[in-house]
């Protein structure tokens, strides 16, 4: 099921009237165990507020009096509400109970995908479409206003921040990246110069990285036809990919899983055409306004 | 009487970019305190799924969020169509701040909004009002 169609399960750790509070240590262990398994947990108490309920499934955990979970349901019928007594449960048993309910309610299973995808900073983005024309995997698209957006984040290649390197304004973030400004840290003038430099590097390598791949592919093909040496062609491609990896900080496994050079060329042309169409529409809009 | 800000804690479960000792210490302090709070496994994962829970977390008024860089948090919520209130959100950055700094700010009654605001680059054609585009 696509990521965006999945419902979520909200877990509430209830320690109010009709339930015994957990020891601080037990509370911490329970919270940690559930968070590490991907669940959202709300701790309610009489001090402070929490986010209101919504239409997601709600599981209320508590050490209820007499060890009996209350019976109850949402009067509006919008929330799938369940209670679970956790008296004498350790954190693992609590996690099992939560997981069982998650499966029963068909809620999203967490941890199947590392959340690695670009996040656009629209305070910096100039809608130049460089990311759209660069990405081979159809991650980017435009909305009805022809504004760039991330449309297929699960197509993104884990740990690859290459599109953020081609953004002239450092407007593309990968919050789980190791260093700034790609991780969301403040963008400095020096960062902008560095980003520009990286584009220059790719230009030096042959116009753009995909053009370079295509050129290498042609050379390899020509040699291949003369020498019939498939290993040499592969070595050549690998050499080229190593250069790309260091210039764009692209993980080698991502580069090695790229499709054939012919397919790369096709997708690059497709992405470029898409970006050009959007830019042309923008220009038409500007001139007719 | 003003309502105290809510607290939201992000565990950044699916990456090792937030120092483990910092996030554990912050969560421990939250659990030892008597305060109510929301905790999520990973804001990035929720943003990717356009999780409706982000809307409920953003909509409930003033909020303090223990997570990572304010710029990243702002646009993660925006990407999920759940923009944070610019004047009523304070982000504590567990990637660079100490656990004590983060906890002190979370428990302080004072809210110090720190989401980045305003266009940092020239507005693009799609962002300008049509009259300005023509000019």
mmCIF file of C-alpha atoms in Angstrom:
data_model
loop_
_atom_site.group_PDB
_atom_site.id
_atom_site.type_symbol
_atom_site.label_atom_id
_atom_site.label_comp_id
_atom_site.label_asym_id
_atom_site.label_seq_id
_atom_site.Cartn_x
_atom_site.Cartn_y
_atom_site.Cartn_z
ATOM 1 C CA UNK A 1 0.000 0.000 0.000
ATOM 2 C CA UNK A 2 1.430 3.449 -0.831
ATOM 3 C CA UNK A 3 2.822 5.297 2.188
ATOM 4 C CA UNK A 4 0.268 8.062 1.973
ATOM 5 C CA UNK A 5 -2.782 5.796 2.152
ATOM 6 C CA UNK A 6 -1.915 4.225 5.466
ATOM 7 C CA UNK A 7 -3.688 5.099 8.694
ATOM 8 C CA UNK A 8 -1.840 5.452 11.969
ATOM 9 C CA UNK A 9 -2.363 4.201 15.493
ATOM 10 C CA UNK A 10 -2.010 6.652 18.378
ATOM 11 C CA UNK A 11 -1.094 5.207 21.754
ATOM 12 C CA UNK A 12 -2.109 7.032 24.928
ATOM 13 C CA UNK A 13 -0.395 6.299 28.211
ATOM 14 C CA UNK A 14 -3.152 7.036 30.688
ATOM 15 C CA UNK A 15 -2.270 7.722 34.322
ATOM 16 C CA UNK A 16 -5.270 9.743 35.480
ATOM 17 C CA UNK A 17 -8.349 8.912 37.555
ATOM 18 C CA UNK A 18 -9.143 5.215 37.664
ATOM 19 C CA UNK A 19 -5.563 4.169 36.930
ATOM 20 C CA UNK A 20 -2.293 3.831 38.824
ATOM 21 C CA UNK A 21 0.629 5.978 37.663
ATOM 22 C CA UNK A 22 3.699 4.226 36.316
ATOM 23 C CA UNK A 23 7.073 4.601 38.003
ATOM 24 C CA UNK A 24 9.221 7.121 36.110
ATOM 25 C CA UNK A 25 11.639 4.344 35.084
ATOM 26 C CA UNK A 26 8.820 2.130 33.759
ATOM 27 C CA UNK A 27 7.321 5.084 31.931
ATOM 28 C CA UNK A 28 10.649 5.827 30.252
ATOM 29 C CA UNK A 29 11.212 2.196 29.250
ATOM 30 C CA UNK A 30 7.673 1.867 27.893
ATOM 31 C CA UNK A 31 7.930 5.113 25.946
ATOM 32 C CA UNK A 32 11.326 4.185 24.509
ATOM 33 C CA UNK A 33 10.203 0.707 23.478
ATOM 34 C CA UNK A 34 7.098 2.010 21.693
ATOM 35 C CA UNK A 35 8.927 4.898 20.000
ATOM 36 C CA UNK A 36 11.672 2.585 18.788
ATOM 37 C CA UNK A 37 8.966 0.435 17.203
ATOM 38 C CA UNK A 38 7.602 3.468 15.388
ATOM 39 C CA UNK A 39 4.505 4.309 17.432
ATOM 40 C CA UNK A 40 3.343 7.770 18.468
ATOM 41 C CA UNK A 41 2.733 7.948 22.208
ATOM 42 C CA UNK A 42 0.907 10.577 24.218
ATOM 43 C CA UNK A 43 1.442 10.799 27.933
ATOM 44 C CA UNK A 44 -1.558 12.416 29.592
ATOM 45 C CA UNK A 45 -1.528 13.923 33.048
ATOM 46 C CA UNK A 46 -3.244 16.781 34.828
ATOM 47 C CA UNK A 47 -0.241 19.043 34.108
ATOM 48 C CA UNK A 48 -0.085 20.422 30.602
ATOM 49 C CA UNK A 49 -1.904 19.830 27.358
ATOM 50 C CA UNK A 50 -1.507 17.368 24.531
ATOM 51 C CA UNK A 51 -2.656 17.397 20.926
ATOM 52 C CA UNK A 52 -6.395 16.823 20.460
ATOM 53 C CA UNK A 53 -7.834 13.556 19.196
ATOM 54 C CA UNK A 54 -8.426 13.076 15.492
ATOM 55 C CA UNK A 55 -9.869 10.297 13.390
ATOM 56 C CA UNK A 56 -6.974 7.880 13.853
ATOM 57 C CA UNK A 57 -7.304 4.724 15.905
ATOM 58 C CA UNK A 58 -6.629 5.308 19.570
ATOM 59 C CA UNK A 59 -5.288 2.767 22.034
ATOM 60 C CA UNK A 60 -5.420 3.778 25.686
ATOM 61 C CA UNK A 61 -2.961 1.946 27.919
ATOM 62 C CA UNK A 62 -3.166 2.119 31.689
ATOM 63 C CA UNK A 63 -2.727 0.286 34.944
ATOM 64 C CA UNK A 64 -6.437 0.434 35.495
ATOM 65 C CA UNK A 65 -8.002 -0.143 38.914
ATOM 66 C CA UNK A 66 -8.717 -3.836 39.609
ATOM 67 C CA UNK A 67 -6.710 -4.673 36.471
ATOM 68 C CA UNK A 68 -9.760 -4.172 34.281
ATOM 69 C CA UNK A 69 -9.728 -1.936 31.253
ATOM 70 C CA UNK A 70 -12.824 0.249 30.988
ATOM 71 C CA UNK A 71 -15.301 -0.305 28.240
ATOM 72 C CA UNK A 72 -15.975 2.687 26.091
ATOM 73 C CA UNK A 73 -16.362 3.998 22.625
ATOM 74 C CA UNK A 74 -16.210 7.316 20.837
ATOM 75 C CA UNK A 75 -19.699 8.860 20.939
ATOM 76 C CA UNK A 76 -19.172 10.445 17.525
ATOM 77 C CA UNK A 77 -18.155 7.117 16.043
ATOM 78 C CA UNK A 78 -15.181 8.733 14.305
ATOM 79 C CA UNK A 79 -12.432 7.278 16.455
ATOM 80 C CA UNK A 80 -11.726 3.591 16.780
ATOM 81 C CA UNK A 81 -11.136 3.542 20.548
ATOM 82 C CA UNK A 82 -9.634 0.634 22.487
ATOM 83 C CA UNK A 83 -8.427 0.200 26.061
ATOM 84 C CA UNK A 84 -5.734 -2.158 27.300
ATOM 85 C CA UNK A 85 -4.842 -2.846 30.902
ATOM 86 C CA UNK A 86 -1.067 -3.092 31.359
ATOM 87 C CA UNK A 87 -0.891 -3.995 35.051
ATOM 88 C CA UNK A 88 2.122 -6.317 35.528
ATOM 89 C CA UNK A 89 3.104 -5.931 31.861
ATOM 90 C CA UNK A 90 6.737 -5.248 31.088
ATOM 91 C CA UNK A 91 7.627 -2.975 28.165
ATOM 92 C CA UNK A 92 8.029 -5.866 25.717
ATOM 93 C CA UNK A 93 4.613 -7.255 26.549
ATOM 94 C CA UNK A 94 3.133 -3.780 26.159
ATOM 95 C CA UNK A 95 4.795 -3.481 22.739
ATOM 96 C CA UNK A 96 3.334 -6.872 21.739
ATOM 97 C CA UNK A 97 -0.168 -5.770 22.765
ATOM 98 C CA UNK A 98 0.189 -2.552 20.781
ATOM 99 C CA UNK A 99 1.527 -4.400 17.748
ATOM 100 C CA UNK A 100 -1.417 -6.822 17.894
ATOM 101 C CA UNK A 101 -3.880 -3.967 17.835
ATOM 102 C CA UNK A 102 -1.968 -2.238 15.059
ATOM 103 C CA UNK A 103 -2.329 -5.333 12.924
ATOM 104 C CA UNK A 104 -6.029 -5.694 13.804
ATOM 105 C CA UNK A 105 -6.784 -2.097 12.847
ATOM 106 C CA UNK A 106 -4.715 -2.347 9.688
ATOM 107 C CA UNK A 107 -2.761 0.704 10.780
ATOM 108 C CA UNK A 108 0.571 1.601 9.208
ATOM 109 C CA UNK A 109 3.463 -0.741 9.970
ATOM 110 C CA UNK A 110 6.476 1.331 10.802
ATOM 111 C CA UNK A 111 10.108 0.824 10.014
ATOM 112 C CA UNK A 112 9.699 -0.755 6.585
ATOM 113 C CA UNK A 113 11.228 2.267 4.894
ATOM 114 C CA UNK A 114 13.940 4.662 6.033
ATOM 115 C CA UNK A 115 12.365 8.104 5.677
ATOM 116 C CA UNK A 116 14.887 9.567 3.263
ATOM 117 C CA UNK A 117 13.453 12.132 0.882
ATOM 118 C CA UNK A 118 13.983 15.766 -0.096
ATOM 119 C CA UNK A 119 12.239 18.535 1.795
ATOM 120 C CA UNK A 120 11.940 21.851 -0.024
ATOM 121 C CA UNK A 121 12.583 25.127 1.774
ATOM 122 C CA UNK A 122 10.209 27.438 -0.105
ATOM 123 C CA UNK A 123 11.763 30.468 1.583
ATOM 124 C CA UNK A 124 14.814 29.697 -0.561
ATOM 125 C CA UNK A 125 13.397 27.916 -3.609
ATOM 126 C CA UNK A 126 13.258 29.991 -6.809
ATOM 127 C CA UNK A 127 11.344 27.363 -8.808
ATOM 128 C CA UNK A 128 14.256 27.026 -11.236
ATOM 129 C CA UNK A 129 13.435 23.341 -11.943
ATOM 130 C CA UNK A 130 17.049 22.171 -11.733
ATOM 131 C CA UNK A 131 16.013 19.447 -9.296
ATOM 132 C CA UNK A 132 13.182 18.338 -11.583
ATOM 133 C CA UNK A 133 15.480 18.081 -14.574
ATOM 134 C CA UNK A 134 18.204 16.355 -12.552
ATOM 135 C CA UNK A 135 16.277 13.610 -10.760
ATOM 136 C CA UNK A 136 16.048 10.377 -12.728
ATOM 137 C CA UNK A 137 13.557 8.779 -10.413
ATOM 138 C CA UNK A 138 10.523 11.019 -10.764
ATOM 139 C CA UNK A 139 10.660 12.264 -7.184
ATOM 140 C CA UNK A 140 9.780 15.821 -8.206
ATOM 141 C CA UNK A 141 6.736 17.234 -9.959
ATOM 142 C CA UNK A 142 4.767 20.464 -10.007
ATOM 143 C CA UNK A 143 1.456 21.475 -8.482
ATOM 144 C CA UNK A 144 -1.427 23.227 -10.283
ATOM 145 C CA UNK A 145 0.406 26.554 -9.921
ATOM 146 C CA UNK A 146 3.454 25.072 -11.644
ATOM 147 C CA UNK A 147 5.319 25.160 -8.377
ATOM 148 C CA UNK A 148 7.953 22.521 -7.730
ATOM 149 C CA UNK A 149 7.017 19.895 -5.158
ATOM 150 C CA UNK A 150 8.103 16.504 -3.925
ATOM 151 C CA UNK A 151 5.547 14.103 -5.372
ATOM 152 C CA UNK A 152 6.974 10.613 -5.006
ATOM 153 C CA UNK A 153 9.166 10.621 -1.940
ATOM 154 C CA UNK A 154 9.322 6.839 -1.741
ATOM 155 C CA UNK A 155 11.093 6.817 -5.145
ATOM 156 C CA UNK A 156 14.052 8.641 -3.581
ATOM 157 C CA UNK A 157 17.295 6.685 -3.251
ATOM 158 C CA UNK A 158 18.212 6.232 0.396
ATOM 159 C CA UNK A 159 21.251 8.271 1.504
ATOM 160 C CA UNK A 160 21.603 10.003 -1.857
ATOM 161 C CA UNK A 161 21.556 13.820 -1.477
ATOM 162 C CA UNK A 162 22.582 14.526 -5.089
ATOM 163 C CA UNK A 163 19.630 16.768 -6.001
ATOM 164 C CA UNK A 164 20.402 19.041 -3.071
ATOM 165 C CA UNK A 165 23.870 19.527 -4.584
ATOM 166 C CA UNK A 166 22.482 20.861 -7.834
ATOM 167 C CA UNK A 167 20.136 23.337 -6.125
ATOM 168 C CA UNK A 168 21.718 26.782 -6.617
ATOM 169 C CA UNK A 169 20.002 28.156 -3.506
ATOM 170 C CA UNK A 170 20.576 25.238 -1.110
ATOM 171 C CA UNK A 171 16.803 24.977 -0.832
ATOM 172 C CA UNK A 172 16.676 21.185 -0.758
ATOM 173 C CA UNK A 173 17.118 19.520 2.597
ATOM 174 C CA UNK A 174 17.504 15.929 3.676
ATOM 175 C CA UNK A 175 16.877 16.227 7.431
ATOM 176 C CA UNK A 176 18.646 12.933 8.105
ATOM 177 C CA UNK A 177 21.817 13.991 6.284
ATOM 178 C CA UNK A 178 24.986 14.279 8.344
ATOM 179 C CA UNK A 179 26.011 17.868 7.571
ATOM 180 C CA UNK A 180 24.657 21.340 6.970
ATOM 181 C CA UNK A 181 23.069 23.021 5.207
ATOM 182 C CA UNK A 182 21.557 19.888 3.626
ATOM 183 C CA UNK A 183 20.427 18.692 7.077
ATOM 184 C CA UNK A 184 18.442 21.901 7.615
ATOM 185 C CA UNK A 185 21.135 23.965 9.298
ATOM 186 C CA UNK A 186 21.220 27.677 8.465
ATOM 187 C CA UNK A 187 22.552 28.422 4.959
ATOM 188 C CA UNK A 188 25.623 30.662 4.921
ATOM 189 C CA UNK A 189 27.109 32.592 2.003
ATOM 190 C CA UNK A 190 30.029 30.168 2.055
ATOM 191 C CA UNK A 191 27.561 27.287 1.638
ATOM 192 C CA UNK A 192 26.088 28.940 -1.438
ATOM 193 C CA UNK A 193 29.535 29.334 -2.967
ATOM 194 C CA UNK A 194 30.269 25.690 -2.249
ATOM 195 C CA UNK A 195 27.004 24.600 -3.825
ATOM 196 C CA UNK A 196 27.780 26.596 -6.941
ATOM 197 C CA UNK A 197 31.214 25.042 -7.048
ATOM 198 C CA UNK A 198 29.705 21.597 -7.033
ATOM 199 C CA UNK A 199 27.636 22.422 -10.081
ATOM 200 C CA UNK A 200 30.778 23.663 -11.771
ATOM 201 C CA UNK A 201 32.452 20.375 -10.986
ATOM 202 C CA UNK A 202 29.652 18.488 -12.668
ATOM 203 C CA UNK A 203 29.895 20.872 -15.617
ATOM 204 C CA UNK A 204 33.602 20.165 -15.871
ATOM 205 C CA UNK A 205 32.863 16.488 -15.855
ATOM 206 C CA UNK A 206 30.842 16.825 -18.998
ATOM 207 C CA UNK A 207 27.952 19.319 -18.944
ATOM 208 C CA UNK A 208 25.972 17.447 -16.390
ATOM 209 C CA UNK A 209 26.355 14.169 -14.657
ATOM 210 C CA UNK A 210 23.963 12.321 -16.909
ATOM 211 C CA UNK A 211 25.583 13.737 -20.014
ATOM 212 C CA UNK A 212 28.839 12.411 -18.651
ATOM 213 C CA UNK A 213 27.334 8.999 -18.132
ATOM 214 C CA UNK A 214 25.999 9.010 -21.672
ATOM 215 C CA UNK A 215 29.354 10.040 -23.105
ATOM 216 C CA UNK A 216 31.154 7.361 -21.159
ATOM 217 C CA UNK A 217 28.578 4.879 -22.321
ATOM 218 C CA UNK A 218 29.178 5.795 -25.979
ATOM 219 C CA UNK A 219 32.929 5.455 -25.523
ATOM 220 C CA UNK A 220 32.499 2.163 -23.775
ATOM 221 C CA UNK A 221 30.199 0.927 -26.556
ATOM 222 C CA UNK A 222 32.690 1.864 -29.223
ATOM 223 C CA UNK A 223 35.490 0.098 -27.377
ATOM 224 C CA UNK A 224 33.199 -2.810 -26.691
ATOM 225 C CA UNK A 225 32.479 -3.213 -30.385
ATOM 226 C CA UNK A 226 36.218 -3.201 -31.153
ATOM 227 C CA UNK A 227 37.518 -5.222 -28.285
ATOM 228 C CA UNK A 228 34.497 -7.233 -27.180
ATOM 229 C CA UNK A 229 35.686 -6.657 -23.678
ATOM 230 C CA UNK A 230 32.662 -6.408 -21.417
ATOM 231 C CA UNK A 231 34.803 -6.269 -18.296
ATOM 232 C CA UNK A 232 36.656 -3.229 -19.554
ATOM 233 C CA UNK A 233 33.403 -1.421 -20.319
ATOM 234 C CA UNK A 234 32.156 -2.207 -16.849
ATOM 235 C CA UNK A 235 35.410 -0.990 -15.299
ATOM 236 C CA UNK A 236 35.083 2.230 -17.261
ATOM 237 C CA UNK A 237 31.581 2.781 -15.995
ATOM 238 C CA UNK A 238 32.634 2.042 -12.448
ATOM 239 C CA UNK A 239 35.525 4.529 -12.725
ATOM 240 C CA UNK A 240 33.103 7.168 -13.911
ATOM 241 C CA UNK A 241 30.710 6.370 -11.091
ATOM 242 C CA UNK A 242 33.446 6.691 -8.470
ATOM 243 C CA UNK A 243 34.101 10.243 -9.691
ATOM 244 C CA UNK A 244 30.400 10.999 -9.495
ATOM 245 C CA UNK A 245 30.158 9.533 -6.038
ATOM 246 C CA UNK A 246 32.826 11.840 -4.658
ATOM 247 C CA UNK A 247 31.522 14.932 -6.469
ATOM 248 C CA UNK A 248 27.935 14.515 -5.316
ATOM 249 C CA UNK A 249 28.338 12.409 -2.172
ATOM 250 C CA UNK A 250 26.198 9.777 -3.851
ATOM 251 C CA UNK A 251 26.444 6.359 -2.196
ATOM 252 C CA UNK A 252 28.187 3.874 -4.530
ATOM 253 C CA UNK A 253 25.342 1.391 -4.087
ATOM 254 C CA UNK A 254 22.917 3.977 -5.477
ATOM 255 C CA UNK A 255 25.115 4.603 -8.484
ATOM 256 C CA UNK A 256 25.687 0.940 -9.115
ATOM 257 C CA UNK A 257 21.956 0.305 -9.045
ATOM 258 C CA UNK A 258 21.298 2.861 -11.758
ATOM 259 C CA UNK A 259 19.654 1.495 -14.879
ATOM 260 C CA UNK A 260 21.532 1.002 -18.123
ATOM 261 C CA UNK A 261 23.166 4.099 -19.666
ATOM 262 C CA UNK A 262 20.502 4.024 -22.402
ATOM 263 C CA UNK A 263 17.719 4.049 -19.831
ATOM 264 C CA UNK A 264 19.478 6.830 -17.906
ATOM 265 C CA UNK A 265 19.661 8.870 -21.105
ATOM 266 C CA UNK A 266 15.963 8.289 -21.769
ATOM 267 C CA UNK A 267 14.927 9.264 -18.249
ATOM 268 C CA UNK A 268 17.240 12.292 -18.233
ATOM 269 C CA UNK A 269 15.678 13.527 -21.475
ATOM 270 C CA UNK A 270 12.222 12.946 -20.058
ATOM 271 C CA UNK A 271 13.007 14.870 -16.846
ATOM 272 C CA UNK A 272 14.629 17.694 -18.802
ATOM 273 C CA UNK A 273 11.619 17.959 -21.123
ATOM 274 C CA UNK A 274 9.278 18.060 -18.122
ATOM 275 C CA UNK A 275 11.280 20.895 -16.560
ATOM 276 C CA UNK A 276 11.413 22.816 -19.838
ATOM 277 C CA UNK A 277 7.651 22.521 -20.258
ATOM 278 C CA UNK A 278 7.116 23.941 -16.766
ATOM 279 C CA UNK A 279 9.590 26.773 -17.302
ATOM 280 C CA UNK A 280 7.965 27.638 -20.634
ATOM 281 C CA UNK A 281 4.537 27.702 -18.962
ATOM 282 C CA UNK A 282 5.941 29.997 -16.267
ATOM 283 C CA UNK A 283 7.319 32.355 -18.902
ATOM 284 C CA UNK A 284 4.032 32.353 -20.812
ATOM 285 C CA UNK A 285 2.206 33.148 -17.547
ATOM 286 C CA UNK A 286 4.591 36.010 -16.853
ATOM 287 C CA UNK A 287 4.265 37.531 -20.310
ATOM 288 C CA UNK A 288 0.443 37.309 -20.472
ATOM 289 C CA UNK A 289 -0.099 38.705 -16.963
ATOM 290 C CA UNK B 1 -4.142 33.300 32.269
ATOM 291 C CA UNK B 2 -2.206 32.126 29.207
ATOM 292 C CA UNK B 3 -2.222 28.452 28.303
ATOM 293 C CA UNK B 4 1.211 26.820 28.596
ATOM 294 C CA UNK B 5 2.682 25.551 25.324
ATOM 295 C CA UNK B 6 2.309 21.885 24.504
ATOM 296 C CA UNK B 7 5.406 19.699 24.299
ATOM 297 C CA UNK B 8 6.244 17.454 21.353
ATOM 298 C CA UNK B 9 9.249 15.138 21.378
ATOM 299 C CA UNK B 10 10.660 13.494 18.230
ATOM 300 C CA UNK B 11 12.692 10.334 18.785
ATOM 301 C CA UNK B 12 14.290 10.388 15.302
ATOM 302 C CA UNK B 13 13.956 6.617 15.404
ATOM 303 C CA UNK B 14 15.020 5.847 11.834
ATOM 304 C CA UNK B 15 18.429 7.540 11.808
ATOM 305 C CA UNK B 16 21.369 8.016 14.094
ATOM 306 C CA UNK B 17 21.775 11.730 13.499
ATOM 307 C CA UNK B 18 20.534 12.897 16.898
ATOM 308 C CA UNK B 19 23.017 11.879 19.617
ATOM 309 C CA UNK B 20 21.492 8.933 21.466
ATOM 310 C CA UNK B 21 22.577 10.233 24.868
ATOM 311 C CA UNK B 22 20.881 13.577 24.231
ATOM 312 C CA UNK B 23 17.540 12.202 23.062
ATOM 313 C CA UNK B 24 17.479 9.605 25.856
ATOM 314 C CA UNK B 25 18.269 12.204 28.509
ATOM 315 C CA UNK B 26 15.565 14.548 27.201
ATOM 316 C CA UNK B 27 12.967 11.764 27.152
ATOM 317 C CA UNK B 28 14.011 10.654 30.623
ATOM 318 C CA UNK B 29 13.545 14.179 31.978
ATOM 319 C CA UNK B 30 10.126 14.368 30.335
ATOM 320 C CA UNK B 31 9.124 11.026 31.862
ATOM 321 C CA UNK B 32 10.373 12.060 35.305
ATOM 322 C CA UNK B 33 8.442 15.318 35.174
ATOM 323 C CA UNK B 34 4.740 15.318 35.764
ATOM 324 C CA UNK B 35 3.959 17.009 32.467
ATOM 325 C CA UNK B 36 1.771 15.729 29.695
ATOM 326 C CA UNK B 37 3.446 15.496 26.301
ATOM 327 C CA UNK B 38 3.209 13.986 22.846
ATOM 328 C CA UNK B 39 6.053 11.834 21.573
ATOM 329 C CA UNK B 40 6.474 10.633 18.003
ATOM 330 C CA UNK B 41 8.874 8.090 16.605
ATOM 331 C CA UNK B 42 10.053 10.142 13.661
ATOM 332 C CA UNK B 43 8.715 13.399 12.235
ATOM 333 C CA UNK B 44 10.363 12.675 8.872
ATOM 334 C CA UNK B 45 8.467 9.407 8.524
ATOM 335 C CA UNK B 46 5.188 11.113 9.457
ATOM 336 C CA UNK B 47 5.823 13.904 6.959
ATOM 337 C CA UNK B 48 6.560 11.394 4.218
ATOM 338 C CA UNK B 49 3.238 9.684 4.890
ATOM 339 C CA UNK B 50 1.365 13.014 5.125
ATOM 340 C CA UNK B 51 0.273 11.689 8.490
ATOM 341 C CA UNK B 52 -2.874 13.557 9.620
ATOM 342 C CA UNK B 53 -1.451 13.448 13.142
ATOM 343 C CA UNK B 54 0.912 16.251 12.087
ATOM 344 C CA UNK B 55 -2.080 18.488 11.555
ATOM 345 C CA UNK B 56 -3.373 17.771 15.027
ATOM 346 C CA UNK B 57 0.123 18.428 16.426
ATOM 347 C CA UNK B 58 0.448 21.707 14.516
ATOM 348 C CA UNK B 59 -3.073 22.963 15.106
ATOM 349 C CA UNK B 60 -3.286 22.794 18.868
ATOM 350 C CA UNK B 61 -1.829 26.253 19.608
ATOM 351 C CA UNK B 62 1.575 27.125 21.047
ATOM 352 C CA UNK B 63 4.027 24.248 20.938
ATOM 353 C CA UNK B 64 7.625 23.474 21.863
ATOM 354 C CA UNK B 65 9.224 20.763 19.778
ATOM 355 C CA UNK B 66 12.349 18.810 20.709
ATOM 356 C CA UNK B 67 13.667 17.579 17.370
ATOM 357 C CA UNK B 68 16.368 18.883 15.011
ATOM 358 C CA UNK B 69 16.997 22.025 12.946
ATOM 359 C CA UNK B 70 14.126 24.572 12.974
ATOM 360 C CA UNK B 71 14.342 25.013 9.184
ATOM 361 C CA UNK B 72 13.939 21.261 8.649
ATOM 362 C CA UNK B 73 11.082 20.959 11.135
ATOM 363 C CA UNK B 74 9.229 23.916 9.608
ATOM 364 C CA UNK B 75 9.275 22.461 6.109
ATOM 365 C CA UNK B 76 8.607 18.872 7.213
ATOM 366 C CA UNK B 77 5.286 20.038 8.651
ATOM 367 C CA UNK B 78 4.650 22.194 5.588
ATOM 368 C CA UNK B 79 5.303 19.233 3.285
ATOM 369 C CA UNK B 80 2.567 17.325 5.105
ATOM 370 C CA UNK B 81 0.149 20.230 4.617
ATOM 371 C CA UNK B 82 0.225 20.938 8.337
ATOM 372 C CA UNK B 83 2.113 24.228 8.697
ATOM 373 C CA UNK B 84 3.313 25.148 12.173
ATOM 374 C CA UNK B 85 2.186 28.467 13.645
ATOM 375 C CA UNK B 86 5.162 30.766 12.963
ATOM 376 C CA UNK B 87 4.562 32.931 16.026
ATOM 377 C CA UNK B 88 3.771 30.056 18.360
ATOM 378 C CA UNK B 89 6.354 27.345 17.730
ATOM 379 C CA UNK B 90 9.739 26.945 19.347
ATOM 380 C CA UNK B 91 12.083 24.259 18.086
ATOM 381 C CA UNK B 92 14.768 22.788 20.314
ATOM 382 C CA UNK B 93 17.560 21.197 18.347
ATOM 383 C CA UNK B 94 18.768 17.931 19.888
ATOM 384 C CA UNK B 95 21.438 17.612 17.180
ATOM 385 C CA UNK B 96 23.386 20.561 18.560
ATOM 386 C CA UNK B 97 21.963 21.522 21.958
ATOM 387 C CA UNK B 98 22.683 19.689 25.192
ATOM 388 C CA UNK B 99 19.978 17.668 26.947
ATOM 389 C CA UNK B 100 19.924 20.194 29.796
ATOM 390 C CA UNK B 101 19.457 23.110 27.419
ATOM 391 C CA UNK B 102 16.633 21.341 25.623
ATOM 392 C CA UNK B 103 14.895 20.232 28.827
ATOM 393 C CA UNK B 104 15.185 23.661 30.450
ATOM 394 C CA UNK B 105 13.614 25.277 27.410
ATOM 395 C CA UNK B 106 10.849 22.647 27.258
ATOM 396 C CA UNK B 107 9.895 23.184 30.893
ATOM 397 C CA UNK B 108 10.141 26.971 30.764
ATOM 398 C CA UNK B 109 6.786 28.740 30.686
ATOM 399 C CA UNK B 110 8.194 31.257 28.219
ATOM 400 C CA UNK B 111 7.864 30.504 24.515
ATOM 401 C CA UNK B 112 10.602 31.750 22.197
ATOM 402 C CA UNK B 113 9.353 31.298 18.637
ATOM 403 C CA UNK B 114 12.291 30.556 16.338
ATOM 404 C CA UNK B 115 10.987 29.231 13.029
ATOM 405 C CA UNK B 116 12.745 30.916 10.118
ATOM 406 C CA UNK B 117 10.472 33.416 8.404
ATOM 407 C CA UNK B 118 10.442 35.341 5.176
ATOM 408 C CA UNK B 119 11.641 34.758 1.653
ATOM 409 C CA UNK B 120 15.432 34.451 1.563
ATOM 410 C CA UNK B 121 15.702 34.537 -2.226
ATOM 411 C CA UNK B 122 14.036 36.473 -5.017
ATOM 412 C CA UNK B 123 10.394 35.347 -5.303
ATOM 413 C CA UNK B 124 9.781 33.125 -8.311
ATOM 414 C CA UNK B 125 7.201 33.985 -10.996
ATOM 415 C CA UNK B 126 4.633 31.674 -9.407
ATOM 416 C CA UNK B 127 4.992 33.408 -6.036
ATOM 417 C CA UNK B 128 4.525 36.972 -7.278
ATOM 418 C CA UNK B 129 1.102 38.569 -7.559
ATOM 419 C CA UNK B 130 0.133 38.778 -11.257
ATOM 420 C CA UNK B 131 0.360 42.587 -11.240
ATOM 421 C CA UNK B 132 4.008 42.401 -10.147
ATOM 422 C CA UNK B 133 4.819 39.737 -12.716
ATOM 423 C CA UNK B 134 3.547 42.057 -15.469
ATOM 424 C CA UNK B 135 5.618 44.942 -14.120
#
